[in-house]
PDB file of C-alpha atoms in Angstrom:
ATOM      1  CA  UNK A   1      -4.636 -25.715  21.885  1.00  0.00           C
ATOM      2  CA  UNK A   2      -0.989 -26.659  22.731  1.00  0.00           C
ATOM      3  CA  UNK A   3      -1.609 -26.191  26.438  1.00  0.00           C
ATOM      4  CA  UNK A   4      -4.611 -28.546  26.357  1.00  0.00           C
ATOM      5  CA  UNK A   5      -2.564 -31.205  24.559  1.00  0.00           C
ATOM      6  CA  UNK A   6       0.149 -30.818  27.221  1.00  0.00           C
ATOM      7  CA  UNK A   7      -2.361 -31.371  30.025  1.00  0.00           C
ATOM      8  CA  UNK A   8      -3.675 -34.568  28.385  1.00  0.00           C
ATOM      9  CA  UNK A   9      -0.130 -35.896  27.839  1.00  0.00           C
ATOM     10  CA  UNK A  10       0.902 -35.176  31.426  1.00  0.00           C
ATOM     11  CA  UNK A  11      -2.139 -36.982  32.797  1.00  0.00           C
ATOM     12  CA  UNK A  12      -1.590 -39.876  30.393  1.00  0.00           C
ATOM     13  CA  UNK A  13       2.035 -40.350  31.529  1.00  0.00           C
ATOM     14  CA  UNK A  14       0.967 -40.141  35.161  1.00  0.00           C
ATOM     15  CA  UNK A  15      -1.671 -42.837  34.594  1.00  0.00           C
ATOM     16  CA  UNK A  16       0.937 -44.946  32.777  1.00  0.00           C
ATOM     17  CA  UNK A  17       3.325 -44.686  35.742  1.00  0.00           C
ATOM     18  CA  UNK A  18       0.569 -45.784  38.129  1.00  0.00           C
ATOM     19  CA  UNK A  19      -0.175 -48.668  35.753  1.00  0.00           C
ATOM     20  CA  UNK A  20       3.478 -49.789  35.866  1.00  0.00           C
ATOM     21  CA  UNK A  21       3.423 -49.686  39.659  1.00  0.00           C
ATOM     22  CA  UNK A  22       0.243 -51.756  39.673  1.00  0.00           C
ATOM     23  CA  UNK A  23       1.879 -54.276  37.292  1.00  0.00           C
ATOM     24  CA  UNK A  24       4.816 -54.654  39.694  1.00  0.00           C
ATOM     25  CA  UNK A  25       2.364 -55.192  42.569  1.00  0.00           C
ATOM     26  CA  UNK A  26       0.638 -57.942  40.568  1.00  0.00           C
ATOM     27  CA  UNK A  27       3.954 -59.718  40.006  1.00  0.00           C
ATOM     28  CA  UNK A  28       5.351 -59.385  43.523  1.00  0.00           C
ATOM     29  CA  UNK A  29       2.328 -59.608  45.810  1.00  0.00           C
ATOM     30  CA  UNK A  30       2.227 -62.997  47.681  1.00  0.00           C
ATOM     31  CA  UNK A  31      -1.499 -62.726  48.445  1.00  0.00           C
ATOM     32  CA  UNK A  32      -4.356 -63.339  46.060  1.00  0.00           C
ATOM     33  CA  UNK A  33      -6.507 -60.494  47.408  1.00  0.00           C
ATOM     34  CA  UNK A  34      -3.715 -57.932  46.991  1.00  0.00           C
ATOM     35  CA  UNK A  35      -2.905 -59.223  43.491  1.00  0.00           C
ATOM     36  CA  UNK A  36      -6.574 -58.903  42.556  1.00  0.00           C
ATOM     37  CA  UNK A  37      -6.720 -55.259  43.673  1.00  0.00           C
ATOM     38  CA  UNK A  38      -3.479 -54.524  41.803  1.00  0.00           C
ATOM     39  CA  UNK A  39      -4.890 -56.129  38.627  1.00  0.00           C
ATOM     40  CA  UNK A  40      -7.995 -53.918  38.806  1.00  0.00           C
ATOM     41  CA  UNK A  41      -5.855 -50.797  39.266  1.00  0.00           C
ATOM     42  CA  UNK A  42      -3.640 -51.872  36.379  1.00  0.00           C
ATOM     43  CA  UNK A  43      -6.645 -52.321  34.093  1.00  0.00           C
ATOM     44  CA  UNK A  44      -8.218 -49.023  35.101  1.00  0.00           C
ATOM     45  CA  UNK A  45      -5.083 -46.893  34.747  1.00  0.00           C
ATOM     46  CA  UNK A  46      -4.063 -48.536  31.483  1.00  0.00           C
ATOM     47  CA  UNK A  47      -7.485 -47.734  30.053  1.00  0.00           C
ATOM     48  CA  UNK A  48      -7.263 -44.179  31.366  1.00  0.00           C
ATOM     49  CA  UNK A  49      -3.792 -43.664  29.903  1.00  0.00           C
ATOM     50  CA  UNK A  50      -4.943 -44.924  26.493  1.00  0.00           C
ATOM     51  CA  UNK A  51      -7.922 -42.553  26.544  1.00  0.00           C
ATOM     52  CA  UNK A  52      -5.732 -39.600  27.561  1.00  0.00           C
ATOM     53  CA  UNK A  53      -3.145 -40.370  24.858  1.00  0.00           C
ATOM     54  CA  UNK A  54      -5.955 -40.569  22.293  1.00  0.00           C
ATOM     55  CA  UNK A  55      -7.355 -37.228  23.477  1.00  0.00           C
ATOM     56  CA  UNK A  56      -3.907 -35.597  23.274  1.00  0.00           C
ATOM     57  CA  UNK A  57      -3.360 -36.823  19.710  1.00  0.00           C
ATOM     58  CA  UNK A  58      -6.861 -35.708  18.791  1.00  0.00           C
ATOM     59  CA  UNK A  59      -6.153 -32.201  20.073  1.00  0.00           C
ATOM     60  CA  UNK A  60      -2.834 -32.174  18.186  1.00  0.00           C
ATOM     61  CA  UNK A  61      -4.505 -33.219  14.944  1.00  0.00           C
ATOM     62  CA  UNK A  62      -7.141 -30.500  15.345  1.00  0.00           C
ATOM     63  CA  UNK A  63      -4.584 -27.812  16.228  1.00  0.00           C
ATOM     64  CA  UNK A  64      -2.263 -28.514  13.305  1.00  0.00           C
ATOM     65  CA  UNK A  65      -4.830 -29.185  10.648  1.00  0.00           C
ATOM     66  CA  UNK A  66      -4.711 -27.091   7.479  1.00  0.00           C
ATOM     67  CA  UNK A  67      -6.516 -23.767   8.055  1.00  0.00           C
ATOM     68  CA  UNK A  68      -9.754 -23.273   6.191  1.00  0.00           C
ATOM     69  CA  UNK A  69     -10.618 -20.033   4.474  1.00  0.00           C
ATOM     70  CA  UNK A  70     -14.067 -19.071   5.731  1.00  0.00           C
ATOM     71  CA  UNK A  71     -13.952 -15.527   4.368  1.00  0.00           C
ATOM     72  CA  UNK A  72     -17.071 -14.789   2.325  1.00  0.00           C
ATOM     73  CA  UNK A  73     -16.400 -14.227  -1.355  1.00  0.00           C
ATOM     74  CA  UNK A  74     -18.808 -11.946  -3.124  1.00  0.00           C
ATOM     75  CA  UNK A  75     -18.888  -9.265  -5.746  1.00  0.00           C
ATOM     76  CA  UNK A  76     -20.963  -6.157  -5.202  1.00  0.00           C
ATOM     77  CA  UNK A  77     -22.509  -4.971  -8.423  1.00  0.00           C
ATOM     78  CA  UNK A  78     -24.214  -1.673  -7.792  1.00  0.00           C
ATOM     79  CA  UNK A  79     -25.601  -1.568 -11.319  1.00  0.00           C
ATOM     80  CA  UNK A  80     -24.853  -3.953 -14.154  1.00  0.00           C
ATOM     81  CA  UNK A  81     -26.234  -1.653 -16.805  1.00  0.00           C
ATOM     82  CA  UNK A  82     -23.921   0.771 -18.629  1.00  0.00           C
ATOM     83  CA  UNK A  83     -23.917   4.206 -17.023  1.00  0.00           C
ATOM     84  CA  UNK A  84     -25.820   6.642 -19.177  1.00  0.00           C
ATOM     85  CA  UNK A  85     -23.943   9.501 -20.782  1.00  0.00           C
ATOM     86  CA  UNK A  86     -26.004  12.120 -18.989  1.00  0.00           C
ATOM     87  CA  UNK A  87     -25.203  10.529 -15.616  1.00  0.00           C
ATOM     88  CA  UNK A  88     -21.468  10.565 -16.391  1.00  0.00           C
ATOM     89  CA  UNK A  89     -21.713  14.237 -17.386  1.00  0.00           C
ATOM     90  CA  UNK A  90     -23.590  14.999 -14.167  1.00  0.00           C
ATOM     91  CA  UNK A  91     -20.940  13.348 -11.974  1.00  0.00           C
ATOM     92  CA  UNK A  92     -18.144  15.165 -13.827  1.00  0.00           C
ATOM     93  CA  UNK A  93     -20.014  18.410 -13.233  1.00  0.00           C
ATOM     94  CA  UNK A  94     -20.160  17.725  -9.469  1.00  0.00           C
ATOM     95  CA  UNK A  95     -16.424  16.929  -9.407  1.00  0.00           C
ATOM     96  CA  UNK A  96     -15.571  20.135 -11.287  1.00  0.00           C
ATOM     97  CA  UNK A  97     -17.678  22.136  -8.824  1.00  0.00           C
ATOM     98  CA  UNK A  98     -15.772  20.599  -5.912  1.00  0.00           C
ATOM     99  CA  UNK A  99     -12.436  21.620  -7.422  1.00  0.00           C
ATOM    100  CA  UNK A 100     -13.657  25.154  -8.106  1.00  0.00           C
ATOM    101  CA  UNK A 101     -15.009  25.670  -4.600  1.00  0.00           C
ATOM    102  CA  UNK A 102     -11.787  24.334  -3.044  1.00  0.00           C
ATOM    103  CA  UNK A 103      -9.786  26.861  -5.047  1.00  0.00           C
ATOM    104  CA  UNK A 104     -12.029  29.705  -3.899  1.00  0.00           C
ATOM    105  CA  UNK A 105     -11.853  28.681  -0.233  1.00  0.00           C
ATOM    106  CA  UNK A 106      -8.106  29.469  -0.190  1.00  0.00           C
ATOM    107  CA  UNK A 107      -9.025  33.164  -0.460  1.00  0.00           C
ATOM    108  CA  UNK A 108     -12.558  33.268   0.905  1.00  0.00           C
ATOM    109  CA  UNK A 109     -13.095  37.013   1.382  1.00  0.00           C
ATOM    110  CA  UNK A 110     -14.204  38.021  -2.101  1.00  0.00           C
ATOM    111  CA  UNK A 111     -15.933  41.205  -3.225  1.00  0.00           C
ATOM    112  CA  UNK A 112     -18.310  39.806  -5.833  1.00  0.00           C
ATOM    113  CA  UNK A 113     -19.396  43.151  -7.247  1.00  0.00           C
ATOM    114  CA  UNK A 114     -15.783  44.199  -7.892  1.00  0.00           C
ATOM    115  CA  UNK A 115     -14.505  40.899  -9.333  1.00  0.00           C
ATOM    116  CA  UNK A 116     -17.578  39.426 -10.998  1.00  0.00           C
ATOM    117  CA  UNK A 117     -15.960  38.998 -14.408  1.00  0.00           C
ATOM    118  CA  UNK A 118     -13.040  36.945 -13.047  1.00  0.00           C
ATOM    119  CA  UNK A 119     -14.661  35.234 -10.069  1.00  0.00           C
ATOM    120  CA  UNK A 120     -15.705  31.604 -10.040  1.00  0.00           C
ATOM    121  CA  UNK A 121     -18.943  32.957  -8.548  1.00  0.00           C
ATOM    122  CA  UNK A 122     -19.578  35.200 -11.560  1.00  0.00           C
ATOM    123  CA  UNK A 123     -23.106  33.836 -12.007  1.00  0.00           C
ATOM    124  CA  UNK A 124     -24.082  35.409  -8.647  1.00  0.00           C
ATOM    125  CA  UNK A 125     -24.520  39.130  -9.238  1.00  0.00           C
ATOM    126  CA  UNK A 126     -25.526  40.274  -5.781  1.00  0.00           C
ATOM    127  CA  UNK A 127     -27.195  39.316  -2.546  1.00  0.00           C
ATOM    128  CA  UNK A 128     -30.999  39.298  -3.034  1.00  0.00           C
ATOM    129  CA  UNK A 129     -32.599  42.326  -1.375  1.00  0.00           C
ATOM    130  CA  UNK A 130     -34.965  40.235   0.753  1.00  0.00           C
ATOM    131  CA  UNK A 131     -31.921  38.780   2.536  1.00  0.00           C
ATOM    132  CA  UNK A 132     -30.137  42.083   3.126  1.00  0.00           C
ATOM    133  CA  UNK A 133     -32.322  43.816   5.704  1.00  0.00           C
ATOM    134  CA  UNK A 134     -29.892  44.626   8.531  1.00  0.00           C
ATOM    135  CA  UNK A 135     -27.058  47.078   9.027  1.00  0.00           C
ATOM    136  CA  UNK A 136     -23.948  45.455  10.506  1.00  0.00           C
ATOM    137  CA  UNK A 137     -22.389  46.924  13.625  1.00  0.00           C
ATOM    138  CA  UNK A 138     -19.084  45.086  13.100  1.00  0.00           C
ATOM    139  CA  UNK A 139     -16.800  45.115  10.074  1.00  0.00           C
ATOM    140  CA  UNK A 140     -15.245  42.165   8.295  1.00  0.00           C
ATOM    141  CA  UNK A 141     -11.777  41.258   9.545  1.00  0.00           C
ATOM    142  CA  UNK A 142      -8.937  40.675   7.109  1.00  0.00           C
ATOM    143  CA  UNK A 143      -8.832  36.998   8.121  1.00  0.00           C
ATOM    144  CA  UNK A 144     -12.579  36.387   8.354  1.00  0.00           C
ATOM    145  CA  UNK A 145     -13.188  33.023   6.745  1.00  0.00           C
ATOM    146  CA  UNK A 146     -15.980  30.525   6.176  1.00  0.00           C
ATOM    147  CA  UNK A 147     -14.793  27.028   5.290  1.00  0.00           C
ATOM    148  CA  UNK A 148     -15.933  24.732   2.501  1.00  0.00           C
ATOM    149  CA  UNK A 149     -19.567  23.677   2.796  1.00  0.00           C
ATOM    150  CA  UNK A 150     -20.252  19.952   3.210  1.00  0.00           C
ATOM    151  CA  UNK A 151     -23.691  18.507   2.518  1.00  0.00           C
ATOM    152  CA  UNK A 152     -25.223  15.547   4.346  1.00  0.00           C
ATOM    153  CA  UNK A 153     -28.533  14.198   5.619  1.00  0.00           C
ATOM    154  CA  UNK A 154     -27.220  13.843   9.185  1.00  0.00           C
ATOM    155  CA  UNK A 155     -24.853  15.771  11.456  1.00  0.00           C
ATOM    156  CA  UNK A 156     -23.019  14.746  14.612  1.00  0.00           C
ATOM    157  CA  UNK A 157     -23.339  16.320  18.053  1.00  0.00           C
ATOM    158  CA  UNK A 158     -20.274  18.396  17.127  1.00  0.00           C
ATOM    159  CA  UNK A 159     -22.054  19.825  14.056  1.00  0.00           C
ATOM    160  CA  UNK A 160     -19.936  17.777  11.655  1.00  0.00           C
ATOM    161  CA  UNK A 161     -21.334  16.204   8.496  1.00  0.00           C
ATOM    162  CA  UNK A 162     -21.992  12.458   8.660  1.00  0.00           C
ATOM    163  CA  UNK A 163     -21.089  10.778   5.334  1.00  0.00           C
ATOM    164  CA  UNK A 164     -20.889  14.040   3.357  1.00  0.00           C
ATOM    165  CA  UNK A 165     -21.570  13.952  -0.374  1.00  0.00           C
ATOM    166  CA  UNK A 166     -22.729  16.230  -3.190  1.00  0.00           C
ATOM    167  CA  UNK A 167     -25.073  13.740  -4.840  1.00  0.00           C
ATOM    168  CA  UNK A 168     -28.503  12.962  -3.368  1.00  0.00           C
ATOM    169  CA  UNK A 169     -31.737  11.314  -4.482  1.00  0.00           C
ATOM    170  CA  UNK A 170     -34.800  13.377  -5.188  1.00  0.00           C
ATOM    171  CA  UNK A 171     -37.510  13.430  -2.536  1.00  0.00           C
ATOM    172  CA  UNK A 172     -38.378  14.705   0.926  1.00  0.00           C
ATOM    173  CA  UNK A 173     -35.620  14.874   3.533  1.00  0.00           C
ATOM    174  CA  UNK A 174     -33.568  17.441   5.459  1.00  0.00           C
ATOM    175  CA  UNK A 175     -30.356  18.599   3.810  1.00  0.00           C
ATOM    176  CA  UNK A 176     -27.691  19.851   6.226  1.00  0.00           C
ATOM    177  CA  UNK A 177     -24.862  22.155   5.153  1.00  0.00           C
ATOM    178  CA  UNK A 178     -21.972  22.316   7.642  1.00  0.00           C
ATOM    179  CA  UNK A 179     -18.976  24.636   7.583  1.00  0.00           C
ATOM    180  CA  UNK A 180     -16.302  26.034   9.879  1.00  0.00           C
ATOM    181  CA  UNK A 181     -15.880  29.750  10.535  1.00  0.00           C
ATOM    182  CA  UNK A 182     -13.184  31.909  12.076  1.00  0.00           C
ATOM    183  CA  UNK A 183     -12.446  35.584  12.745  1.00  0.00           C
ATOM    184  CA  UNK A 184     -16.153  36.391  12.789  1.00  0.00           C
ATOM    185  CA  UNK A 185     -17.538  39.016  15.184  1.00  0.00           C
ATOM    186  CA  UNK A 186     -20.909  39.470  16.828  1.00  0.00           C
ATOM    187  CA  UNK A 187     -22.722  42.292  15.080  1.00  0.00           C
ATOM    188  CA  UNK A 188     -21.840  41.288  11.529  1.00  0.00           C
ATOM    189  CA  UNK A 189     -24.720  40.781   9.149  1.00  0.00           C
ATOM    190  CA  UNK A 190     -24.925  37.361   7.564  1.00  0.00           C
ATOM    191  CA  UNK A 191     -27.307  35.756   5.114  1.00  0.00           C
ATOM    192  CA  UNK A 192     -27.801  32.380   3.482  1.00  0.00           C
ATOM    193  CA  UNK A 193     -29.442  31.827   0.113  1.00  0.00           C
ATOM    194  CA  UNK A 194     -30.667  28.547  -1.369  1.00  0.00           C
ATOM    195  CA  UNK A 195     -31.101  28.375  -5.147  1.00  0.00           C
ATOM    196  CA  UNK A 196     -32.558  25.642  -7.327  1.00  0.00           C
ATOM    197  CA  UNK A 197     -31.103  25.726 -10.817  1.00  0.00           C
ATOM    198  CA  UNK A 198     -30.197  29.372 -10.227  1.00  0.00           C
ATOM    199  CA  UNK A 199     -33.599  30.485  -8.890  1.00  0.00           C
ATOM    200  CA  UNK A 200     -33.869  31.612  -5.260  1.00  0.00           C
ATOM    201  CA  UNK A 201     -36.071  29.186  -3.308  1.00  0.00           C
ATOM    202  CA  UNK A 202     -35.213  29.930   0.327  1.00  0.00           C
ATOM    203  CA  UNK A 203     -32.883  31.838   2.601  1.00  0.00           C
ATOM    204  CA  UNK A 204     -32.493  33.911   5.718  1.00  0.00           C
ATOM    205  CA  UNK A 205     -30.845  37.003   7.181  1.00  0.00           C
ATOM    206  CA  UNK A 206     -29.625  37.711  10.728  1.00  0.00           C
ATOM    207  CA  UNK A 207     -27.181  39.679  12.816  1.00  0.00           C
ATOM    208  CA  UNK A 208     -24.333  37.320  13.697  1.00  0.00           C
ATOM    209  CA  UNK A 209     -24.320  36.292  17.359  1.00  0.00           C
ATOM    210  CA  UNK A 210     -22.360  33.013  17.339  1.00  0.00           C
ATOM    211  CA  UNK A 211     -18.866  34.062  18.415  1.00  0.00           C
ATOM    212  CA  UNK A 212     -15.563  34.308  16.596  1.00  0.00           C
ATOM    213  CA  UNK A 213     -14.973  30.726  15.470  1.00  0.00           C
ATOM    214  CA  UNK A 214     -16.403  27.252  15.520  1.00  0.00           C
ATOM    215  CA  UNK A 215     -18.535  24.885  13.488  1.00  0.00           C
ATOM    216  CA  UNK A 216     -21.875  25.937  12.063  1.00  0.00           C
ATOM    217  CA  UNK A 217     -24.648  24.485   9.965  1.00  0.00           C
ATOM    218  CA  UNK A 218     -27.675  25.464   7.916  1.00  0.00           C
ATOM    219  CA  UNK A 219     -30.475  23.104   6.965  1.00  0.00           C
ATOM    220  CA  UNK A 220     -33.118  23.053   4.260  1.00  0.00           C
ATOM    221  CA  UNK A 221     -36.198  20.826   3.980  1.00  0.00           C
ATOM    222  CA  UNK A 222     -38.624  22.089   1.329  1.00  0.00           C
ATOM    223  CA  UNK A 223     -42.236  21.056   1.875  1.00  0.00           C
ATOM    224  CA  UNK A 224     -42.556  19.849  -1.701  1.00  0.00           C
ATOM    225  CA  UNK A 225     -39.321  17.846  -1.441  1.00  0.00           C
ATOM    226  CA  UNK A 226     -36.167  18.175  -3.494  1.00  0.00           C
ATOM    227  CA  UNK A 227     -36.698  18.144  -7.237  1.00  0.00           C
ATOM    228  CA  UNK A 228     -34.148  17.049  -9.805  1.00  0.00           C
ATOM    229  CA  UNK A 229     -31.393  19.581 -10.429  1.00  0.00           C
ATOM    230  CA  UNK A 230     -28.762  21.709  -8.683  1.00  0.00           C
ATOM    231  CA  UNK A 231     -29.324  23.153  -5.207  1.00  0.00           C
ATOM    232  CA  UNK A 232     -26.701  25.752  -4.339  1.00  0.00           C
ATOM    233  CA  UNK A 233     -26.130  27.406  -0.983  1.00  0.00           C
ATOM    234  CA  UNK A 234     -24.466  30.808  -0.639  1.00  0.00           C
ATOM    235  CA  UNK A 235     -23.349  32.275   2.683  1.00  0.00           C
ATOM    236  CA  UNK A 236     -22.872  36.065   2.727  1.00  0.00           C
ATOM    237  CA  UNK A 237     -21.296  38.209   5.466  1.00  0.00           C
ATOM    238  CA  UNK A 238     -21.674  42.005   5.411  1.00  0.00           C
ATOM    239  CA  UNK A 239     -22.777  41.843   1.788  1.00  0.00           C
ATOM    240  CA  UNK A 240     -19.856  39.703   0.583  1.00  0.00           C
ATOM    241  CA  UNK A 241     -20.076  36.107  -0.552  1.00  0.00           C
ATOM    242  CA  UNK A 242     -17.669  34.064   1.576  1.00  0.00           C
ATOM    243  CA  UNK A 243     -18.538  30.494   0.634  1.00  0.00           C
ATOM    244  CA  UNK A 244     -20.753  28.617  -1.753  1.00  0.00           C
ATOM    245  CA  UNK A 245     -21.381  24.980  -2.668  1.00  0.00           C
ATOM    246  CA  UNK A 246     -23.768  22.943  -4.783  1.00  0.00           C
ATOM    247  CA  UNK A 247     -25.592  19.670  -4.179  1.00  0.00           C
ATOM    248  CA  UNK A 248     -27.077  17.689  -7.048  1.00  0.00           C
ATOM    249  CA  UNK A 249     -30.403  15.843  -6.765  1.00  0.00           C
ATOM    250  CA  UNK A 250     -30.662  13.057  -9.334  1.00  0.00           C
ATOM    251  CA  UNK A 251     -32.153   9.603  -8.840  1.00  0.00           C
ATOM    252  CA  UNK A 252     -30.437   8.104 -11.897  1.00  0.00           C
ATOM    253  CA  UNK A 253     -26.955   9.128 -10.754  1.00  0.00           C
ATOM    254  CA  UNK A 254     -27.548   7.786  -7.224  1.00  0.00           C
ATOM    255  CA  UNK A 255     -28.909   4.498  -8.606  1.00  0.00           C
ATOM    256  CA  UNK A 256     -25.813   4.157 -10.785  1.00  0.00           C
ATOM    257  CA  UNK A 257     -23.700   4.156  -7.628  1.00  0.00           C
ATOM    258  CA  UNK A 258     -21.823   7.407  -8.301  1.00  0.00           C
TER     259      UNK A 258
END
């Protein structure tokens, strides 16, 4: 804005100077015809200078006016009803599970059968037989590790979770579980087990052929949809549970905005 005001002022002063010259011509010219032309120029340039001065002051008034606050003001109320006690307990349960799984991931290579009484995975006794069908041709390394599982309904091209969470609505959709792995070796046996409220509902078993490290994912989309409750995923390598996480399906908790 200041530059525009400067242009208007410069033009206005220039027109004023031409007007003064025309005024001198009117006073000094000895001929009527020349005086008449000078009078017309004087009138025209005076009018132009007045218009340009008015435009400059208008721009100045607009530029230095008090700023207006056009930011929208709104309050987002996800749910105005009090959160039910069972929903609060459910969210606290999800948060406790996150803390427990983070603690386990610091030392991911755990022999469940040998440490079942002290392990945070004590409720998992062993790998189900239907997901333990292969003999590994490579042993676990001392630093073999599977990272913390993240759940989401979408993944990126780099196999990373998009907007990961542990709380989902009930219904039909694809649940992705992403994790990082390192110090793996082709020839290891790995298995994944999905449980709903502790009962095995799906899983798989393969010989590992995905290299030493990188991102990985597993997905689950039951035909009947996800029912209310806890859906846990376990990932086993050579008969040992290396990572586990739980997603909670509950419409009431999602509606409450938790």
